[in-house]
Coordinates of C-alpha atoms and ligand atoms in Angstrom, one line a residue:
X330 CA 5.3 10.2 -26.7
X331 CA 8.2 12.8 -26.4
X332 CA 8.1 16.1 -28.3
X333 CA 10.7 18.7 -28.2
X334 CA 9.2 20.3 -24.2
X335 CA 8.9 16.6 -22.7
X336 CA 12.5 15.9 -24.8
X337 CA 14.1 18.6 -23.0
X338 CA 13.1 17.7 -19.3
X339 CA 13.4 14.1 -19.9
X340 CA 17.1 15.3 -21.4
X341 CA 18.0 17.0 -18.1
X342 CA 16.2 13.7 -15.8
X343 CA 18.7 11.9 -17.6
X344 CA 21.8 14.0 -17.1
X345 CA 21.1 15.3 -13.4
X346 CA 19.4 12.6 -11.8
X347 CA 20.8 8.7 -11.6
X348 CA 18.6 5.7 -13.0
X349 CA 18.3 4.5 -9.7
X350 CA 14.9 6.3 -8.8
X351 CA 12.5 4.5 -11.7
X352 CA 10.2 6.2 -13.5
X353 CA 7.1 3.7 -14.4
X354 CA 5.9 6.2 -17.2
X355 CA 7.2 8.7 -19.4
X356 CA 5.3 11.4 -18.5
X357 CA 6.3 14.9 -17.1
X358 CA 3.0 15.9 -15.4
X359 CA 2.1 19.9 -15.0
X360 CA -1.0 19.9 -13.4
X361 CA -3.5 17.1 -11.9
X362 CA -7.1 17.2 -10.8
X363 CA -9.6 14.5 -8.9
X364 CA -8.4 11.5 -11.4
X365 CA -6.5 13.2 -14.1
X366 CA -3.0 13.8 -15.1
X367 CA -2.2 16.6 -17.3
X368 CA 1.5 16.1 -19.1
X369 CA 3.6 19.1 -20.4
X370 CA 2.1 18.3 -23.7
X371 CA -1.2 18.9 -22.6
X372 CA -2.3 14.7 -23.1
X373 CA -4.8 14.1 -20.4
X374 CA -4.4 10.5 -18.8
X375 CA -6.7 8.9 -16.8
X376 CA -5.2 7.9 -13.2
X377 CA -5.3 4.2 -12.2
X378 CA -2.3 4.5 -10.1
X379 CA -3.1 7.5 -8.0
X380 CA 0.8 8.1 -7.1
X381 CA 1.1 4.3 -5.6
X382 CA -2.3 4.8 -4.1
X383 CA -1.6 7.9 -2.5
X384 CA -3.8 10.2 -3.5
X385 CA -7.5 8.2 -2.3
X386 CA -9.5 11.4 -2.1
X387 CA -7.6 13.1 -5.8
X388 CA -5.4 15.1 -7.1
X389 CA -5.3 18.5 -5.6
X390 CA -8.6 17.6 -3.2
X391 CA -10.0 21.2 -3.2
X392 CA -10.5 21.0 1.2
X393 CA -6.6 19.2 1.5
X394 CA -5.5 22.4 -0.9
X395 CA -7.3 24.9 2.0
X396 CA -6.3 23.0 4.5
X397 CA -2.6 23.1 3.2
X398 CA -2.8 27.1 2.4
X399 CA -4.3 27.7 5.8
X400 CA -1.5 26.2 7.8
X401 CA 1.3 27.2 5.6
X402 CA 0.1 31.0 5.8
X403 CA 0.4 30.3 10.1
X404 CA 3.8 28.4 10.0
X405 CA 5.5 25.4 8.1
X406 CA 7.7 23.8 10.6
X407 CA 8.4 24.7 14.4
X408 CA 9.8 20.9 14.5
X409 CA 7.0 19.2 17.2
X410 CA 9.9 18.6 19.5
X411 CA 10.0 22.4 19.7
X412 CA 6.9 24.0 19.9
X413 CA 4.0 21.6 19.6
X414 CA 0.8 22.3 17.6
X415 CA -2.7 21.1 17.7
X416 CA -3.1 19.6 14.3
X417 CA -0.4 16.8 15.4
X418 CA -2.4 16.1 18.7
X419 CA -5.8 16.3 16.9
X420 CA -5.1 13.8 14.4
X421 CA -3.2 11.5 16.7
X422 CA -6.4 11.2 18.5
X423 CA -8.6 10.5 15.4
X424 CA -6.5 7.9 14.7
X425 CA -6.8 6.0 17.8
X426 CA -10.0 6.3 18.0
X427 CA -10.4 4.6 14.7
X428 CA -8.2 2.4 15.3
X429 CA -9.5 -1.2 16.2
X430 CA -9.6 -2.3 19.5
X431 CA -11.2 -1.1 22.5
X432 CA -8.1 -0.1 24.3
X433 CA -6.4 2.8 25.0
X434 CA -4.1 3.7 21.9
X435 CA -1.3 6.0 20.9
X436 CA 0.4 7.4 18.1
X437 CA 3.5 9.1 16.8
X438 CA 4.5 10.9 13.6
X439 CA 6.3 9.7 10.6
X440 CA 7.4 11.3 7.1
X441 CA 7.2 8.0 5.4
X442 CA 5.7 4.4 5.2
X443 CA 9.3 3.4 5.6
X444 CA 9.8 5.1 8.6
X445 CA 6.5 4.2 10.4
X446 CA 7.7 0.5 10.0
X447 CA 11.5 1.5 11.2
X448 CA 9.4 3.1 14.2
X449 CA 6.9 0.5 14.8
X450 CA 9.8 -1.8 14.7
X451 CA 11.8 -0.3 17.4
X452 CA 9.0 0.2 19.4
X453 CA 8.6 -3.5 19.8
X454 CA 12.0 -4.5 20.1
X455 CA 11.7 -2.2 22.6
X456 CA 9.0 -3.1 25.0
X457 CA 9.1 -7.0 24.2
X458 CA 12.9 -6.7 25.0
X459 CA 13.4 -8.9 21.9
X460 CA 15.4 -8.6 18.9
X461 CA 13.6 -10.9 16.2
X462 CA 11.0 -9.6 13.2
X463 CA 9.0 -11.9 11.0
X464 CA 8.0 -10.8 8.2
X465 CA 6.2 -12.1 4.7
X466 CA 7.0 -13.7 1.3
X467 CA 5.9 -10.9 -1.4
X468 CA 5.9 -8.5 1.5
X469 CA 7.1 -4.8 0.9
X470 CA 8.2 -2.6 3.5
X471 CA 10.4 -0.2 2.1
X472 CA 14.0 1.1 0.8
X473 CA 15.9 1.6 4.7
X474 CA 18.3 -0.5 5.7
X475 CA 15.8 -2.2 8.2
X476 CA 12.3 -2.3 5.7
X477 CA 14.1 -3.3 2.9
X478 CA 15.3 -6.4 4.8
X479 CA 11.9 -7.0 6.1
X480 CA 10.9 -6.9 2.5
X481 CA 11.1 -10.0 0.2
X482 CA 11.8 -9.0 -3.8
X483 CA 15.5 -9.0 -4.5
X484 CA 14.6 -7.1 -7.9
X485 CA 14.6 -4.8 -8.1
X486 CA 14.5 -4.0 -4.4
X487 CA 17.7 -5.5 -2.4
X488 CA 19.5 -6.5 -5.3
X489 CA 23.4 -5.3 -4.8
X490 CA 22.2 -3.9 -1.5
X491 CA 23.0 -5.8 2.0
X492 CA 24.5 -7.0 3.9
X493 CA 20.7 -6.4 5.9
X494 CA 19.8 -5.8 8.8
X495 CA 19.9 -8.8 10.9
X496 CA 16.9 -10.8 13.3
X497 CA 14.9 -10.6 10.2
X498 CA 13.1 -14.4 9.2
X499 CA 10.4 -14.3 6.4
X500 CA 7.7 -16.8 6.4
X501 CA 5.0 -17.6 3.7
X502 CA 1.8 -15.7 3.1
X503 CA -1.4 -16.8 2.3
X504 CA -1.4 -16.6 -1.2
X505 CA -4.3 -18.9 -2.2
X506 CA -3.8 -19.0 -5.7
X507 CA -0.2 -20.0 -5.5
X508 CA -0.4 -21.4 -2.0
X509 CA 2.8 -21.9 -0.7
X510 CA 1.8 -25.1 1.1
X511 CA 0.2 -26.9 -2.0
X512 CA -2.5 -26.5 -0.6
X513 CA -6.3 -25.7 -1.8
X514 CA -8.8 -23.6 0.1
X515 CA -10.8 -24.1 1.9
X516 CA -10.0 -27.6 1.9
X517 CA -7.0 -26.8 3.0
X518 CA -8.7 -25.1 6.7
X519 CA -6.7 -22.1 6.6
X520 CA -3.7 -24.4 8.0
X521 CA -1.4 -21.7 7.0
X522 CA -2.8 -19.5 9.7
X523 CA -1.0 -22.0 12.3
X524 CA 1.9 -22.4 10.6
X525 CA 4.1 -19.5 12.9
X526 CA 3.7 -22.0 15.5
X527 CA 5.9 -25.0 13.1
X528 CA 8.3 -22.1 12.1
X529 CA 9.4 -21.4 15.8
X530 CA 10.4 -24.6 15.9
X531 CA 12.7 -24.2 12.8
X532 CA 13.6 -20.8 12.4
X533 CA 13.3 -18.3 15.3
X534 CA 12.2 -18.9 18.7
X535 CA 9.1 -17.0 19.7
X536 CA 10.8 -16.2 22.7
X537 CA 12.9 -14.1 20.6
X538 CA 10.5 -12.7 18.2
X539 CA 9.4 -8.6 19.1
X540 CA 6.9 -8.5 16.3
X541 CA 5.5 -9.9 13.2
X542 CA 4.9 -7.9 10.5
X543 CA 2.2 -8.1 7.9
X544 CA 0.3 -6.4 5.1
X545 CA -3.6 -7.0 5.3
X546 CA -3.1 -7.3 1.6
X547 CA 0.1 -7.5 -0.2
X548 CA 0.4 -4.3 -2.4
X549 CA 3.9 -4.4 -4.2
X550 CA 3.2 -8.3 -3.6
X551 CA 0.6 -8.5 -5.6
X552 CA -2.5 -7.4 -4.2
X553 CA -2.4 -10.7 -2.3
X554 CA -5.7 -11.3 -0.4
X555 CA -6.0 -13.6 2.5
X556 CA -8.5 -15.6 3.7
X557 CA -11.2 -14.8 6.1
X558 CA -10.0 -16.8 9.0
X559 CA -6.0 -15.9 8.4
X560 CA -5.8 -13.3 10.4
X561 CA -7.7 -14.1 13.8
X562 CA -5.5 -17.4 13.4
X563 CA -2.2 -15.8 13.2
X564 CA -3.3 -12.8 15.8
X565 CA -3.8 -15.5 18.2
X566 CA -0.6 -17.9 17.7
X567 CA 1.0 -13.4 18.2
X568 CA -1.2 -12.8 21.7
X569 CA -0.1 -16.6 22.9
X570 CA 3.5 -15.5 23.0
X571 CA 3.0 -11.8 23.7
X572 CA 4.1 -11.1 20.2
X573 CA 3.5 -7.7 18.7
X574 CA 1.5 -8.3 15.5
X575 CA 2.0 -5.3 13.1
X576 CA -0.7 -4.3 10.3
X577 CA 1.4 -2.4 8.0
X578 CA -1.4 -0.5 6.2
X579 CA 0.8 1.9 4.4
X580 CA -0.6 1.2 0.8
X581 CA -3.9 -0.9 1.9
X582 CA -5.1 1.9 4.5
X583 CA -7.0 5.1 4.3
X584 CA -10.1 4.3 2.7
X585 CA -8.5 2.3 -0.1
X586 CA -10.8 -0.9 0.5
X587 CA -13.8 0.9 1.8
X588 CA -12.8 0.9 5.3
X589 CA -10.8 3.3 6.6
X590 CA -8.6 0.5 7.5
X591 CA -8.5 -2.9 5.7
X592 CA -7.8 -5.1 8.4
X593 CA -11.1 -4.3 9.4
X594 CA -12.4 -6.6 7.1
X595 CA -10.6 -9.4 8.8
X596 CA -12.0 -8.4 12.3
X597 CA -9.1 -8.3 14.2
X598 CA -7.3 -5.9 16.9
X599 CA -3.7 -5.4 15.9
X600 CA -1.3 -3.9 18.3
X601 CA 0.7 -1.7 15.9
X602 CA -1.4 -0.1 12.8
X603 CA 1.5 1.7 10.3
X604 CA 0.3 4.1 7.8
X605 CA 1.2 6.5 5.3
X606 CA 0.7 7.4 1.5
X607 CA -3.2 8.3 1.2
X608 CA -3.1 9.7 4.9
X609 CA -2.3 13.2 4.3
X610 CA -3.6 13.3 0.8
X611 CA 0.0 13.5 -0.8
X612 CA 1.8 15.3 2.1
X613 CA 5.0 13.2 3.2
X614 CA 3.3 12.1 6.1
X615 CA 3.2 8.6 8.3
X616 CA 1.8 7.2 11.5
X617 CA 2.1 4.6 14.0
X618 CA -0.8 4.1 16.1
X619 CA -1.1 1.0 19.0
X620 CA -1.4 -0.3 22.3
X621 CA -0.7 2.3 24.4
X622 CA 1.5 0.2 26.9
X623 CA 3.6 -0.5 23.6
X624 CA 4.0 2.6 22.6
X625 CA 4.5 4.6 25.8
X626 CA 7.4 1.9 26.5
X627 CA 10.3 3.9 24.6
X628 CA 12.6 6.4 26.2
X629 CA 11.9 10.7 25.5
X630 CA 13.8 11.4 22.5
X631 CA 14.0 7.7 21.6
X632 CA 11.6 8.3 18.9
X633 CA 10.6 11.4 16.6
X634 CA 12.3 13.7 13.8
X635 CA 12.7 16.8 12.7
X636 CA 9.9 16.9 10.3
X637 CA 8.2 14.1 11.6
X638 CA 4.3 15.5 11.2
X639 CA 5.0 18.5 10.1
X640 CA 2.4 20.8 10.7
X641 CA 1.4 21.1 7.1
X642 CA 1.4 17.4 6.4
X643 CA -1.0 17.1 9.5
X644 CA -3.5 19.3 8.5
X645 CA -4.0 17.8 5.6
X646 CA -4.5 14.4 6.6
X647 CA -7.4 16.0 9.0
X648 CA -8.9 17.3 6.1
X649 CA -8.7 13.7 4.5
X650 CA -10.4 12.4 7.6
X651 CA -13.0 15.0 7.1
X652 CA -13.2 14.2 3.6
X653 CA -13.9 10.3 4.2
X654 CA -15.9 10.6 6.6
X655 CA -17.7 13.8 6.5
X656 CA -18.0 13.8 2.9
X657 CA -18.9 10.1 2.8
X658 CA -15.9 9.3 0.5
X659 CA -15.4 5.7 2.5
X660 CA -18.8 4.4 1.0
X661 CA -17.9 6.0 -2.6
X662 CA -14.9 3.5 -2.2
X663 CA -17.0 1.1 -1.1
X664 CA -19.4 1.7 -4.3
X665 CA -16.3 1.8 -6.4
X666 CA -14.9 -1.4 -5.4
X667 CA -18.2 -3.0 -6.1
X668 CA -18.0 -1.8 -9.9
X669 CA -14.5 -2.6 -10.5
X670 CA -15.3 -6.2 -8.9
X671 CA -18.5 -6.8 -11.7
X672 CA -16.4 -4.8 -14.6
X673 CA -13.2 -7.1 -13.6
X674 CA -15.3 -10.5 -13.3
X675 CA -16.7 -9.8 -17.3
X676 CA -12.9 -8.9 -18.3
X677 CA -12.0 -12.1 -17.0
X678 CA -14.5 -14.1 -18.7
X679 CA -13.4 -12.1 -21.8
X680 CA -10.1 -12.6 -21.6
X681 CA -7.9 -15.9 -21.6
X682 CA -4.9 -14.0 -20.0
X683 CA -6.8 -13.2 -16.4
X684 CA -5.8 -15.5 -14.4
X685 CA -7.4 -14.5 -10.9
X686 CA -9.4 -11.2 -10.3
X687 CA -9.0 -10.3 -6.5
X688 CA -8.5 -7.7 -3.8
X689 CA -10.9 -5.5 -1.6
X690 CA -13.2 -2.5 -2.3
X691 CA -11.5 -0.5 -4.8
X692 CA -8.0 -2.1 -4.0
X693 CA -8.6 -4.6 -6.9
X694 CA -6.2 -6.6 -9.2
X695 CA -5.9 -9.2 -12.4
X696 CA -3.1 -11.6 -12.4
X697 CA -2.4 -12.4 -15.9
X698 CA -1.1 -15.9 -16.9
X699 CA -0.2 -17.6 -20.4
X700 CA -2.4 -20.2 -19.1
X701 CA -4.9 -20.4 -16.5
X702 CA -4.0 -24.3 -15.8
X703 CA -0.3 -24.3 -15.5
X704 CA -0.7 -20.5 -14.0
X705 CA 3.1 -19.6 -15.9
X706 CA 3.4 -15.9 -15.4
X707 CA 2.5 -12.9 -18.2
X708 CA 5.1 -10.8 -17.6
X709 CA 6.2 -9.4 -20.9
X710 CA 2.3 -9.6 -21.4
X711 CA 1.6 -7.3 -18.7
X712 CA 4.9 -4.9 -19.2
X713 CA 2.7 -4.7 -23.0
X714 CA -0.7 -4.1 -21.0
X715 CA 0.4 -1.5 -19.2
X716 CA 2.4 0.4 -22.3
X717 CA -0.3 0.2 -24.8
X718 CA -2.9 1.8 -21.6
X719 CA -0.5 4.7 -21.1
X720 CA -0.3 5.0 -25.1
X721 CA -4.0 4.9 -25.2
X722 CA -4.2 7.9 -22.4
X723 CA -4.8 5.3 -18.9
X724 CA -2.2 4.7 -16.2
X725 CA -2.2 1.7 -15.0
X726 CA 0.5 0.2 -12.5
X727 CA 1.9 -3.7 -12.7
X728 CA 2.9 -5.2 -9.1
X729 CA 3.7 -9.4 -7.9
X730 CA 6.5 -10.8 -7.5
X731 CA 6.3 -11.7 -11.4
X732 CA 5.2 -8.4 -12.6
X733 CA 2.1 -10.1 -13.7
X734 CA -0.2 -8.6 -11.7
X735 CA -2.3 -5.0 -12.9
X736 CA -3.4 -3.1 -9.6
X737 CA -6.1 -0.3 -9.1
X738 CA -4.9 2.5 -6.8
X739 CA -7.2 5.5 -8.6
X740 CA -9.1 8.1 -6.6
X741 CA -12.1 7.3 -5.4
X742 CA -13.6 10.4 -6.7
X743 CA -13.0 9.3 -10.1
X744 CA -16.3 10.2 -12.1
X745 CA -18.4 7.3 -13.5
X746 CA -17.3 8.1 -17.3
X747 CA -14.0 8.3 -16.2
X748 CA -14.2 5.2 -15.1
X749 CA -15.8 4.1 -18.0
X750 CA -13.2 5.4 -20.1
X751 CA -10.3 3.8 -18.0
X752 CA -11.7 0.1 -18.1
X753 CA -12.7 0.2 -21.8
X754 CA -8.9 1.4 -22.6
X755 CA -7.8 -1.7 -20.5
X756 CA -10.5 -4.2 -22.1
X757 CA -9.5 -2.6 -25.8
X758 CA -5.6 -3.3 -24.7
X759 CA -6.2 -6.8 -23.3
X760 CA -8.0 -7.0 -26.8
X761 CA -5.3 -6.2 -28.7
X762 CA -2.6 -7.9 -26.8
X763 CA -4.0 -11.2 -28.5
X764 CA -2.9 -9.7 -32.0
Ligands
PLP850 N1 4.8 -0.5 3.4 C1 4.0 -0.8 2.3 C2 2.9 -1.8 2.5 C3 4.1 -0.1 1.1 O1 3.3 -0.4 0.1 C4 5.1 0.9 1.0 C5 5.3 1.6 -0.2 O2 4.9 1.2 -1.3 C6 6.0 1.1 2.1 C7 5.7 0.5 3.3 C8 7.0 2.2 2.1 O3 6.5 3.4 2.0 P1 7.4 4.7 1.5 O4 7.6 4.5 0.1 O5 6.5 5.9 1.8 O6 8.6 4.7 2.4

């Protein structure tokens, strides 16, 4: 809906700023609090999307907006290469000690999830002394040079874009409702776990591969979901060839799945952890936390920025940590996920369209279909689900390589009749999509 304020800015998007940078809704937001979106016209929304799961703990988290204040009314920028603070040092040290693995860990400062992966990147080209990535089908990394070659989606992503950046080989992911193998779980023993050791026979010698690079679970992808046993599978085939595995949690981590990190809930130790988004509460702000005798490897002034953690951004993301933890906002996510999973399964036994229902914690999704046998896609369906929610006051965001796929990325301190409100505007759209 445009009226003559919203007319006027979305005029002057249009005349100063190029299409390229996509906007999923038409809403010009003025003010937003916990899990709602205020437009210029005053029209509440309710927020499934949470800024691309950005903003776990809410809008404008009352403890991030101190924290923010507090620092900004000290200094904004010194530039940590010269004159350090302790926000940077403090938070570097919470996140490698929650970090899996019980072994000494360090971390360095991004501005975004893009640049953590550039970084993590490097860092293992650096210290393997080998030039090769692997990364995913469905996998998103990015818009750089480097993570939008690690990335798979031409469209809109790469489209028009390369040549890439070379030393990059995708392989398939574990996507268990369209495996890629033809496969069936868990019939199929979780064979795809193994399968890095058949592609270094035909595509990149392990020898030559730094790092692979994964998501726990797919975001842009899909909200892909893999198996229990994937990852201790392909972690090992990694440690056999002293291969850095990298867990790129930048839309998956920070308390989306109801651990602070998702790939806890595959028990593994990566070597490189990336993260971003949700971290610092919507503050550009990114991380790279791992093995310390990776990450010590790279040269001084190898690595770094000039905003890289600013002192801002940091403080906030401590404040998130205090949030989570102190606050107990990782089992509210925990809670959450376990509603969306029960309110999800009935919409699915509703609905024809819902293909498969899946996820972790309150990183949930429905893949729609035209039919649940031959699996074809919804995509105009979906591109209609998620206009008529918006119309109907929800934001809701599409993802998969299809666009077929609706994702939940809203804060976790989203009240219960907020909640309420959200999922019956979805059911009452999947309702009248049938019309
Ligand atoms: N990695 C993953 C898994 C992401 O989901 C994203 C963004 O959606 C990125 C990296 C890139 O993050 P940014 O947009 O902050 O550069």
């Amino acid at each position: 809906m445009t009226t003559n304020i919203s007319q006027h800015y979305h005029d002057m998007r249009k005349e100063n700023i190029p299409p390229g940078p996509a906007n999923l809704t038409p809403a010009f937001i003025k003010k937003a609090s916990g899990a709602i979106m205020t437009d210029v016209e005053d029209r509440e929304y309710i927020d499934f999307a949470g800024g691309i799961g950005v903003n776990n703990v809410g809008h404008s988290h009352p403890k991030v907006v101190a924290a923010i204040k507090e620092q900004a009314e000290k200094f904004i920028h010194t530039c940590f290469h010269v004159g350090m603070y302790d926000s940077y040092v403090e938070l570097a040290a919470k996140l490698n000690e929650l970090a899996p693995g019980d072994f000494p860990k360090q971390t360095m400062m991004a501005n975004s999830g893009a640049e953590a992966v550039e970084n993590a990147v490097k860092i293992a080209r650096y210290a393997t002394k080998r030039p090769a990535v692997i990364s995913f089908e469905n996998g998103f990394h990015g818009r750089t040079l480097l993570t939008m070659s690690l990335t798979s989606k031409v469209k809109p992503y790469k489209f028009g874009f390369g040549p890439f950046a070379p030393e990059v080989y995708r392989m398939p992911y574990p996507y268990c409702y369209r495996c890629p193998f033809g496969l069936k779980y868990p019939d199929c023993n979780t064979s795809c776990g193994d399968y890095l050791e058949d592609f270094f026979i035909t595509n990149v010698a392990a020898e030559s591969t730094a790092a692979v690079i994964a998501e726990p679970i797919q975001g842009e992808g899909g909200f892909v979901t893999p198996p229990p046993e994937y990852f201790k599978k392909l972690s090992k085939v990694c440690k056999k060839y002293g291969i850095a595995l990298i867990i790129d949690e930048v839309q998956a981590g920070a308390g989306r799945t109801g651990k602070f990190f998702a790939i806890e809930h595959w028990g593994i130790e990566p070597d490189m952890i990336t993260l971003a988004k949700s971290l610092a509460g919507g503050m550009p702000l990114s991380s790279v936390t791992g093995r310390k005798e990776l990450m010590e490897v790279p040269h001084i002034g190898g690595l770094g920025g000039t905003y890289s953690g600013n002192p801002v951004s940091c403080s906030a993301a401590l404040a998130v940590l205090d949030i989570l933890y102190k606050d107990k906002m990782l089992e509210r996510s925990r809670k959450l996920g376990e509603t969306l999973q029960k309110r999800f399964a009935e919409l699915q036994e509703k609905h024809e369209l819902i293909g498969e229902v899946r996820g972790k914690g309150a990183m949930l999704a429905m893949e729609l279909v035209k039919d649940r046998e031959t699996k074809v896609p919804a995509t105009e369906e979906t591109k209609k689900l998620t206009s008529l929610c918006f119309e109907k006051g929800l934001v809701i965001l599409s993802c998969g390589n299809f666009g077929n796929v609706v994702r939940t990325l809203m804060p976790v301190v989203i009240t219960d009749e907020q909640l309420d409100r959200g999922l019956a505007i979805l059911d009452e759209s999947l309702t009248e999509l049938r019309k």
